[in-house]
Short mmCIF file of N, CA, C and O in Angstrom, two decimals:
data_model
loop_
_atom_site.label_atom_id
_atom_site.label_comp_id
_atom_site.label_asym_id
_atom_site.label_seq_id
_atom_site.Cartn_x
_atom_site.Cartn_y
_atom_site.Cartn_z
N MET A 1 0.89 16.01 9.32
CA MET A 1 -0.46 15.84 10.48
C MET A 1 -1.08 17.34 10.72
O MET A 1 -0.65 18.47 10.13
N HIS A 2 -2.53 16.97 10.53
CA HIS A 2 -3.29 18.54 10.39
C HIS A 2 -3.01 18.98 12.04
O HIS A 2 -2.94 18.47 12.82
N ARG A 3 -3.71 20.24 11.70
CA ARG A 3 -3.34 20.81 13.04
C ARG A 3 -5.01 21.30 13.88
O ARG A 3 -4.99 22.20 14.22
N LEU A 4 -6.01 20.54 13.19
CA LEU A 4 -7.08 20.67 13.78
C LEU A 4 -7.72 20.16 14.93
O LEU A 4 -7.35 18.78 15.15
N ASP A 5 -8.18 20.60 15.96
CA ASP A 5 -8.73 20.05 16.93
C ASP A 5 -10.05 19.11 16.85
O ASP A 5 -10.68 19.04 15.78
N PRO A 6 -10.20 18.02 17.66
CA PRO A 6 -11.18 17.25 17.55
C PRO A 6 -12.60 17.50 17.31
O PRO A 6 -13.40 16.98 16.35
N ALA A 7 -12.71 18.56 17.69
CA ALA A 7 -14.14 19.68 17.59
C ALA A 7 -14.10 19.90 16.04
O ALA A 7 -15.19 19.73 15.20
N ALA A 8 -13.22 20.45 15.49
CA ALA A 8 -12.99 20.85 13.94
C ALA A 8 -13.18 19.56 12.93
O ALA A 8 -13.95 19.73 11.99
N VAL A 9 -12.42 18.26 13.56
CA VAL A 9 -12.52 17.51 12.68
C VAL A 9 -14.07 17.02 12.63
O VAL A 9 -14.28 16.50 11.48
N ARG A 10 -14.77 16.86 13.78
CA ARG A 10 -15.99 16.64 13.49
C ARG A 10 -17.05 17.23 12.73
O ARG A 10 -17.80 16.87 11.86
N ARG A 11 -16.52 18.66 12.70
CA ARG A 11 -17.27 19.70 12.19
C ARG A 11 -17.38 19.24 10.61
O ARG A 11 -18.36 19.28 9.53
N PHE A 12 -16.12 19.07 10.13
CA PHE A 12 -15.60 18.58 8.57
C PHE A 12 -15.96 17.28 8.50
O PHE A 12 -16.63 17.79 7.35
N LEU A 13 -16.32 16.32 9.04
CA LEU A 13 -16.62 15.23 8.92
C LEU A 13 -17.98 15.55 8.55
O LEU A 13 -18.48 14.45 7.86
N GLY A 14 -18.90 16.09 9.33
CA GLY A 14 -20.21 16.20 9.33
C GLY A 14 -20.54 16.87 8.22
O GLY A 14 -21.70 16.53 7.27
N ALA A 15 -19.91 18.00 7.84
CA ALA A 15 -20.20 18.61 6.36
C ALA A 15 -19.80 17.66 5.13
O ALA A 15 -20.64 17.66 4.19
N LEU A 16 -18.74 17.06 5.25
CA LEU A 16 -18.44 16.07 4.43
C LEU A 16 -19.87 15.10 3.90
O LEU A 16 -20.15 14.77 2.96
N ALA A 17 -19.99 14.54 5.34
CA ALA A 17 -21.02 13.37 5.04
C ALA A 17 -22.27 14.05 4.59
O ALA A 17 -23.13 13.71 3.89
N SER A 18 -22.73 15.28 4.65
CA SER A 18 -24.09 16.09 4.36
C SER A 18 -23.87 16.38 3.03
O SER A 18 -24.76 16.47 2.12
N ALA A 19 -22.64 16.53 2.24
CA ALA A 19 -22.42 16.80 0.65
C ALA A 19 -22.51 15.47 0.01
O ALA A 19 -22.12 15.46 -1.04
N CYS A 20 -22.38 14.38 0.57
CA CYS A 20 -21.99 13.03 -0.13
C CYS A 20 -23.05 12.82 -0.71
O CYS A 20 -24.16 12.65 -0.38
N GLU A 21 -22.91 12.12 -2.06
CA GLU A 21 -24.36 11.41 -2.80
C GLU A 21 -23.76 9.78 -3.07
O GLU A 21 -22.71 9.62 -3.04
N PRO A 22 -24.94 9.09 -2.95
CA PRO A 22 -24.48 7.71 -3.26
C PRO A 22 -24.10 7.64 -4.55
O PRO A 22 -24.63 8.13 -5.58
N VAL A 23 -23.37 6.51 -4.89
CA VAL A 23 -22.95 6.37 -6.15
C VAL A 23 -23.51 5.12 -6.98
O VAL A 23 -22.92 3.96 -5.96
N ASP A 24 -23.84 4.79 -7.83
CA ASP A 24 -24.31 3.65 -8.37
C ASP A 24 -23.29 3.05 -9.38
O ASP A 24 -22.67 3.95 -9.90
N VAL A 25 -22.61 2.10 -9.12
CA VAL A 25 -21.59 1.23 -9.71
C VAL A 25 -22.29 0.60 -10.98
O VAL A 25 -22.49 -0.30 -10.96
N ARG A 26 -22.03 1.20 -12.05
CA ARG A 26 -22.63 0.72 -13.37
C ARG A 26 -21.74 0.03 -14.23
O ARG A 26 -22.20 -0.82 -15.07
N PHE A 27 -20.40 0.55 -14.19
CA PHE A 27 -19.47 0.06 -15.00
C PHE A 27 -18.34 -0.61 -13.98
O PHE A 27 -17.92 -0.01 -13.08
N LEU A 28 -17.77 -1.98 -14.14
CA LEU A 28 -16.65 -2.33 -13.66
C LEU A 28 -15.40 -1.91 -14.27
O LEU A 28 -15.66 -2.53 -15.60
N TRP A 29 -14.40 -1.61 -13.65
CA TRP A 29 -13.29 -1.25 -14.65
C TRP A 29 -12.04 -2.25 -14.34
O TRP A 29 -10.69 -1.85 -13.98
N ARG A 30 -12.35 -3.49 -13.68
CA ARG A 30 -11.40 -4.28 -13.16
C ARG A 30 -10.71 -4.99 -14.27
O ARG A 30 -11.27 -5.20 -15.10
N PRO A 31 -9.35 -5.61 -14.12
CA PRO A 31 -8.59 -5.66 -12.99
C PRO A 31 -7.83 -3.93 -13.43
O PRO A 31 -7.32 -3.88 -14.51
N GLN A 32 -7.69 -3.11 -12.32
CA GLN A 32 -7.03 -2.21 -12.40
C GLN A 32 -5.90 -1.87 -11.53
O GLN A 32 -4.55 -1.36 -12.05
N LEU A 33 -5.74 -2.63 -10.50
CA LEU A 33 -4.96 -2.42 -9.50
C LEU A 33 -4.29 -3.52 -8.91
O LEU A 33 -4.93 -4.60 -9.39
N LYS A 34 -3.44 -3.81 -8.23
CA LYS A 34 -2.50 -4.77 -7.72
C LYS A 34 -3.45 -5.43 -6.70
O LYS A 34 -3.34 -6.85 -6.61
N ASP A 35 -4.00 -4.81 -5.87
CA ASP A 35 -4.63 -5.62 -4.75
C ASP A 35 -6.24 -5.67 -5.14
O ASP A 35 -6.84 -4.55 -5.19
N PRO A 36 -6.92 -6.79 -5.32
CA PRO A 36 -8.27 -6.78 -5.81
C PRO A 36 -9.26 -6.26 -4.76
O PRO A 36 -10.17 -5.86 -5.19
N GLY A 37 -8.66 -5.94 -3.45
CA GLY A 37 -9.39 -5.56 -2.46
C GLY A 37 -9.84 -3.90 -2.57
O GLY A 37 -10.68 -3.80 -2.16
N ASP A 38 -9.08 -3.75 -3.54
CA ASP A 38 -8.94 -1.84 -3.62
C ASP A 38 -10.05 -1.37 -5.11
O ASP A 38 -10.08 -0.25 -5.26
N GLU A 39 -10.39 -2.66 -5.52
CA GLU A 39 -10.87 -2.44 -6.95
C GLU A 39 -12.49 -1.79 -6.72
O GLU A 39 -12.70 -0.84 -7.49
N MET A 40 -13.07 -1.90 -5.82
CA MET A 40 -14.47 -1.53 -5.48
C MET A 40 -13.99 0.04 -5.03
O MET A 40 -15.09 0.82 -5.40
N VAL A 41 -12.94 0.63 -4.46
CA VAL A 41 -13.04 1.69 -4.23
C VAL A 41 -12.71 2.64 -5.27
O VAL A 41 -13.28 3.74 -5.52
N LEU A 42 -11.66 2.27 -6.30
CA LEU A 42 -11.57 2.69 -7.49
C LEU A 42 -12.93 2.92 -8.71
O LEU A 42 -13.25 3.63 -9.03
N ALA A 43 -13.80 1.74 -8.65
CA ALA A 43 -14.96 1.73 -9.04
C ALA A 43 -15.93 2.78 -8.88
O ALA A 43 -16.47 3.43 -9.46
N ALA A 44 -16.03 2.79 -7.39
CA ALA A 44 -16.85 3.90 -6.89
C ALA A 44 -15.96 5.31 -7.23
O ALA A 44 -17.13 6.20 -7.62
N ALA A 45 -14.96 5.54 -7.44
CA ALA A 45 -14.61 6.80 -7.67
C ALA A 45 -14.90 7.08 -9.12
O ALA A 45 -15.03 8.31 -9.47
N ILE A 46 -14.59 6.22 -9.79
CA ILE A 46 -14.80 6.33 -11.44
C ILE A 46 -16.20 6.67 -11.62
O ILE A 46 -16.19 7.55 -12.53
N ASN A 47 -16.85 5.78 -11.32
CA ASN A 47 -18.36 5.93 -11.71
C ASN A 47 -19.04 7.15 -10.87
O ASN A 47 -20.18 7.46 -11.58
N GLY A 48 -18.58 7.71 -9.81
CA GLY A 48 -18.69 8.82 -9.02
C GLY A 48 -18.17 9.95 -9.80
O GLY A 48 -18.53 11.04 -9.22
N ARG A 49 -17.30 10.10 -10.56
CA ARG A 49 -16.71 11.25 -11.54
C ARG A 49 -15.97 12.10 -10.28
O ARG A 49 -16.19 13.15 -10.48
N ALA A 50 -15.32 10.78 -9.50
CA ALA A 50 -14.29 11.95 -8.52
C ALA A 50 -13.29 12.70 -8.98
O ALA A 50 -12.72 12.07 -9.96
N ASP A 51 -12.95 13.68 -8.45
CA ASP A 51 -11.56 14.24 -8.65
C ASP A 51 -10.49 13.99 -8.28
O ASP A 51 -9.58 14.13 -8.34
N ALA A 52 -10.74 13.66 -6.91
CA ALA A 52 -9.65 13.10 -6.12
C ALA A 52 -9.94 11.72 -5.15
O ALA A 52 -11.28 11.29 -5.08
N LEU A 53 -8.76 10.87 -5.07
CA LEU A 53 -9.26 9.79 -4.38
C LEU A 53 -8.50 9.52 -2.87
O LEU A 53 -7.23 10.06 -2.60
N VAL A 54 -9.26 9.75 -1.61
CA VAL A 54 -8.55 10.00 -0.51
C VAL A 54 -8.37 8.86 0.20
O VAL A 54 -9.56 7.89 0.37
N THR A 55 -7.13 8.34 0.63
CA THR A 55 -7.04 6.99 1.20
C THR A 55 -5.70 7.05 2.24
O THR A 55 -4.58 7.85 1.77
N HIS A 56 -5.78 6.10 3.11
CA HIS A 56 -4.49 5.95 3.41
C HIS A 56 -3.56 4.95 3.19
O HIS A 56 -2.01 4.84 3.28
N ASN A 57 -3.85 4.40 2.29
CA ASN A 57 -3.31 3.49 1.37
C ASN A 57 -2.83 4.13 -0.23
O ASN A 57 -3.38 3.60 -0.93
N THR A 58 -2.10 5.05 -0.35
CA THR A 58 -1.84 5.84 -1.54
C THR A 58 -1.23 4.72 -2.29
O THR A 58 -1.41 4.82 -3.94
N ARG A 59 0.06 3.79 -1.69
CA ARG A 59 0.83 3.16 -2.84
C ARG A 59 0.01 2.50 -3.50
O ARG A 59 0.59 1.86 -4.62
N HIS A 60 -1.29 1.73 -3.37
CA HIS A 60 -1.86 0.88 -3.85
C HIS A 60 -2.46 1.58 -5.07
O HIS A 60 -3.15 0.88 -5.70
N PHE A 61 -2.69 2.85 -4.75
CA PHE A 61 -3.53 3.58 -5.96
C PHE A 61 -2.53 4.63 -6.91
O PHE A 61 -3.21 5.15 -7.68
N ILE A 62 -1.28 4.15 -6.78
CA ILE A 62 -0.34 5.00 -7.70
C ILE A 62 -0.88 4.67 -9.22
O ILE A 62 -0.98 5.76 -9.98
N SER A 63 -1.31 3.71 -9.78
CA SER A 63 -1.43 3.59 -11.01
C SER A 63 -2.89 4.06 -11.54
O SER A 63 -3.16 4.69 -12.33
N ALA A 64 -3.56 4.56 -10.50
CA ALA A 64 -4.70 5.52 -10.48
C ALA A 64 -4.68 6.95 -10.63
O ALA A 64 -5.18 7.88 -11.12
N GLY A 65 -3.25 7.25 -10.19
CA GLY A 65 -2.80 9.04 -10.24
C GLY A 65 -2.69 9.69 -11.56
O GLY A 65 -3.06 10.74 -11.66
N SER A 66 -3.05 9.03 -12.61
CA SER A 66 -3.07 9.75 -13.74
C SER A 66 -4.55 10.02 -13.99
O SER A 66 -5.20 11.24 -14.80
N ARG A 67 -5.55 9.33 -13.30
CA ARG A 67 -6.92 9.85 -13.64
C ARG A 67 -7.39 10.61 -12.28
O ARG A 67 -8.48 11.63 -12.59
N PHE A 68 -6.88 10.47 -11.17
CA PHE A 68 -7.38 11.27 -9.76
C PHE A 68 -6.18 11.54 -9.13
O PHE A 68 -4.85 11.44 -9.07
N ARG A 69 -6.39 12.88 -8.39
CA ARG A 69 -5.46 13.24 -7.44
C ARG A 69 -5.86 12.36 -6.38
O ARG A 69 -6.86 11.64 -5.92
N VAL A 70 -4.48 11.43 -5.93
CA VAL A 70 -4.44 10.48 -4.78
C VAL A 70 -4.01 11.23 -3.46
O VAL A 70 -2.49 11.60 -3.54
N LEU A 71 -4.68 11.44 -2.61
CA LEU A 71 -4.28 12.33 -1.26
C LEU A 71 -4.58 11.34 -0.11
O LEU A 71 -5.45 10.27 -0.07
N THR A 72 -3.75 11.42 0.90
CA THR A 72 -4.12 11.01 1.97
C THR A 72 -4.97 11.69 2.97
O THR A 72 -5.18 12.91 2.59
N PRO A 73 -5.70 11.15 3.89
CA PRO A 73 -6.70 12.27 4.68
C PRO A 73 -6.31 13.36 5.43
O PRO A 73 -6.37 14.42 5.48
N ALA A 74 -4.83 13.10 5.74
CA ALA A 74 -4.11 14.30 6.24
C ALA A 74 -3.57 15.25 5.17
O ALA A 74 -4.05 16.50 5.32
N ASP A 75 -3.63 14.69 4.02
CA ASP A 75 -3.32 15.87 2.85
C ASP A 75 -4.67 16.56 2.71
O ASP A 75 -4.66 17.56 2.24
N LEU A 76 -5.70 15.97 2.72
CA LEU A 76 -6.94 16.62 2.34
C LEU A 76 -7.23 17.70 3.37
O LEU A 76 -7.59 18.72 3.16
N MET A 77 -7.24 17.29 4.63
CA MET A 77 -7.33 17.93 5.87
C MET A 77 -6.30 19.36 5.74
O MET A 77 -6.86 20.41 6.12
N MET A 78 -5.17 19.08 5.42
CA MET A 78 -4.36 20.20 5.08
C MET A 78 -5.08 21.49 4.12
O MET A 78 -5.06 22.63 4.14
N GLU A 79 -5.12 20.81 2.93
CA GLU A 79 -5.85 21.35 1.88
C GLU A 79 -7.22 22.26 1.99
O GLU A 79 -7.23 23.56 2.07
N VAL A 80 -8.10 21.70 2.92
CA VAL A 80 -8.95 22.23 3.35
C VAL A 80 -8.82 23.50 4.41
O VAL A 80 -9.65 24.51 4.66
N SER A 81 -7.66 23.12 5.44
CA SER A 81 -7.84 24.17 6.44
C SER A 81 -6.90 25.16 5.71
O SER A 81 -6.98 26.20 6.62
N GLU A 82 -6.39 25.27 4.76
CA GLU A 82 -5.62 26.47 4.03
C GLU A 82 -6.58 27.45 3.88
O GLU A 82 -7.64 27.51 3.72
#
């Protein structure tokens, strides 16, 4: 669990949103995951050349762990707050 108050979380999310860029999905890498509903997340991460994939559903992305760091939102918040 992170130790940030709600105002700090809002500031973080605002900063994150301002740094985000749209990703054109030009290549589909399917099927890669067990849950077909997760494939769009993986395709966006690959096409966006992401370094990490942040999700509450880490167990569905274990197979993507060789390509990305797979983190929970709480893990990310802990890293950012350090």
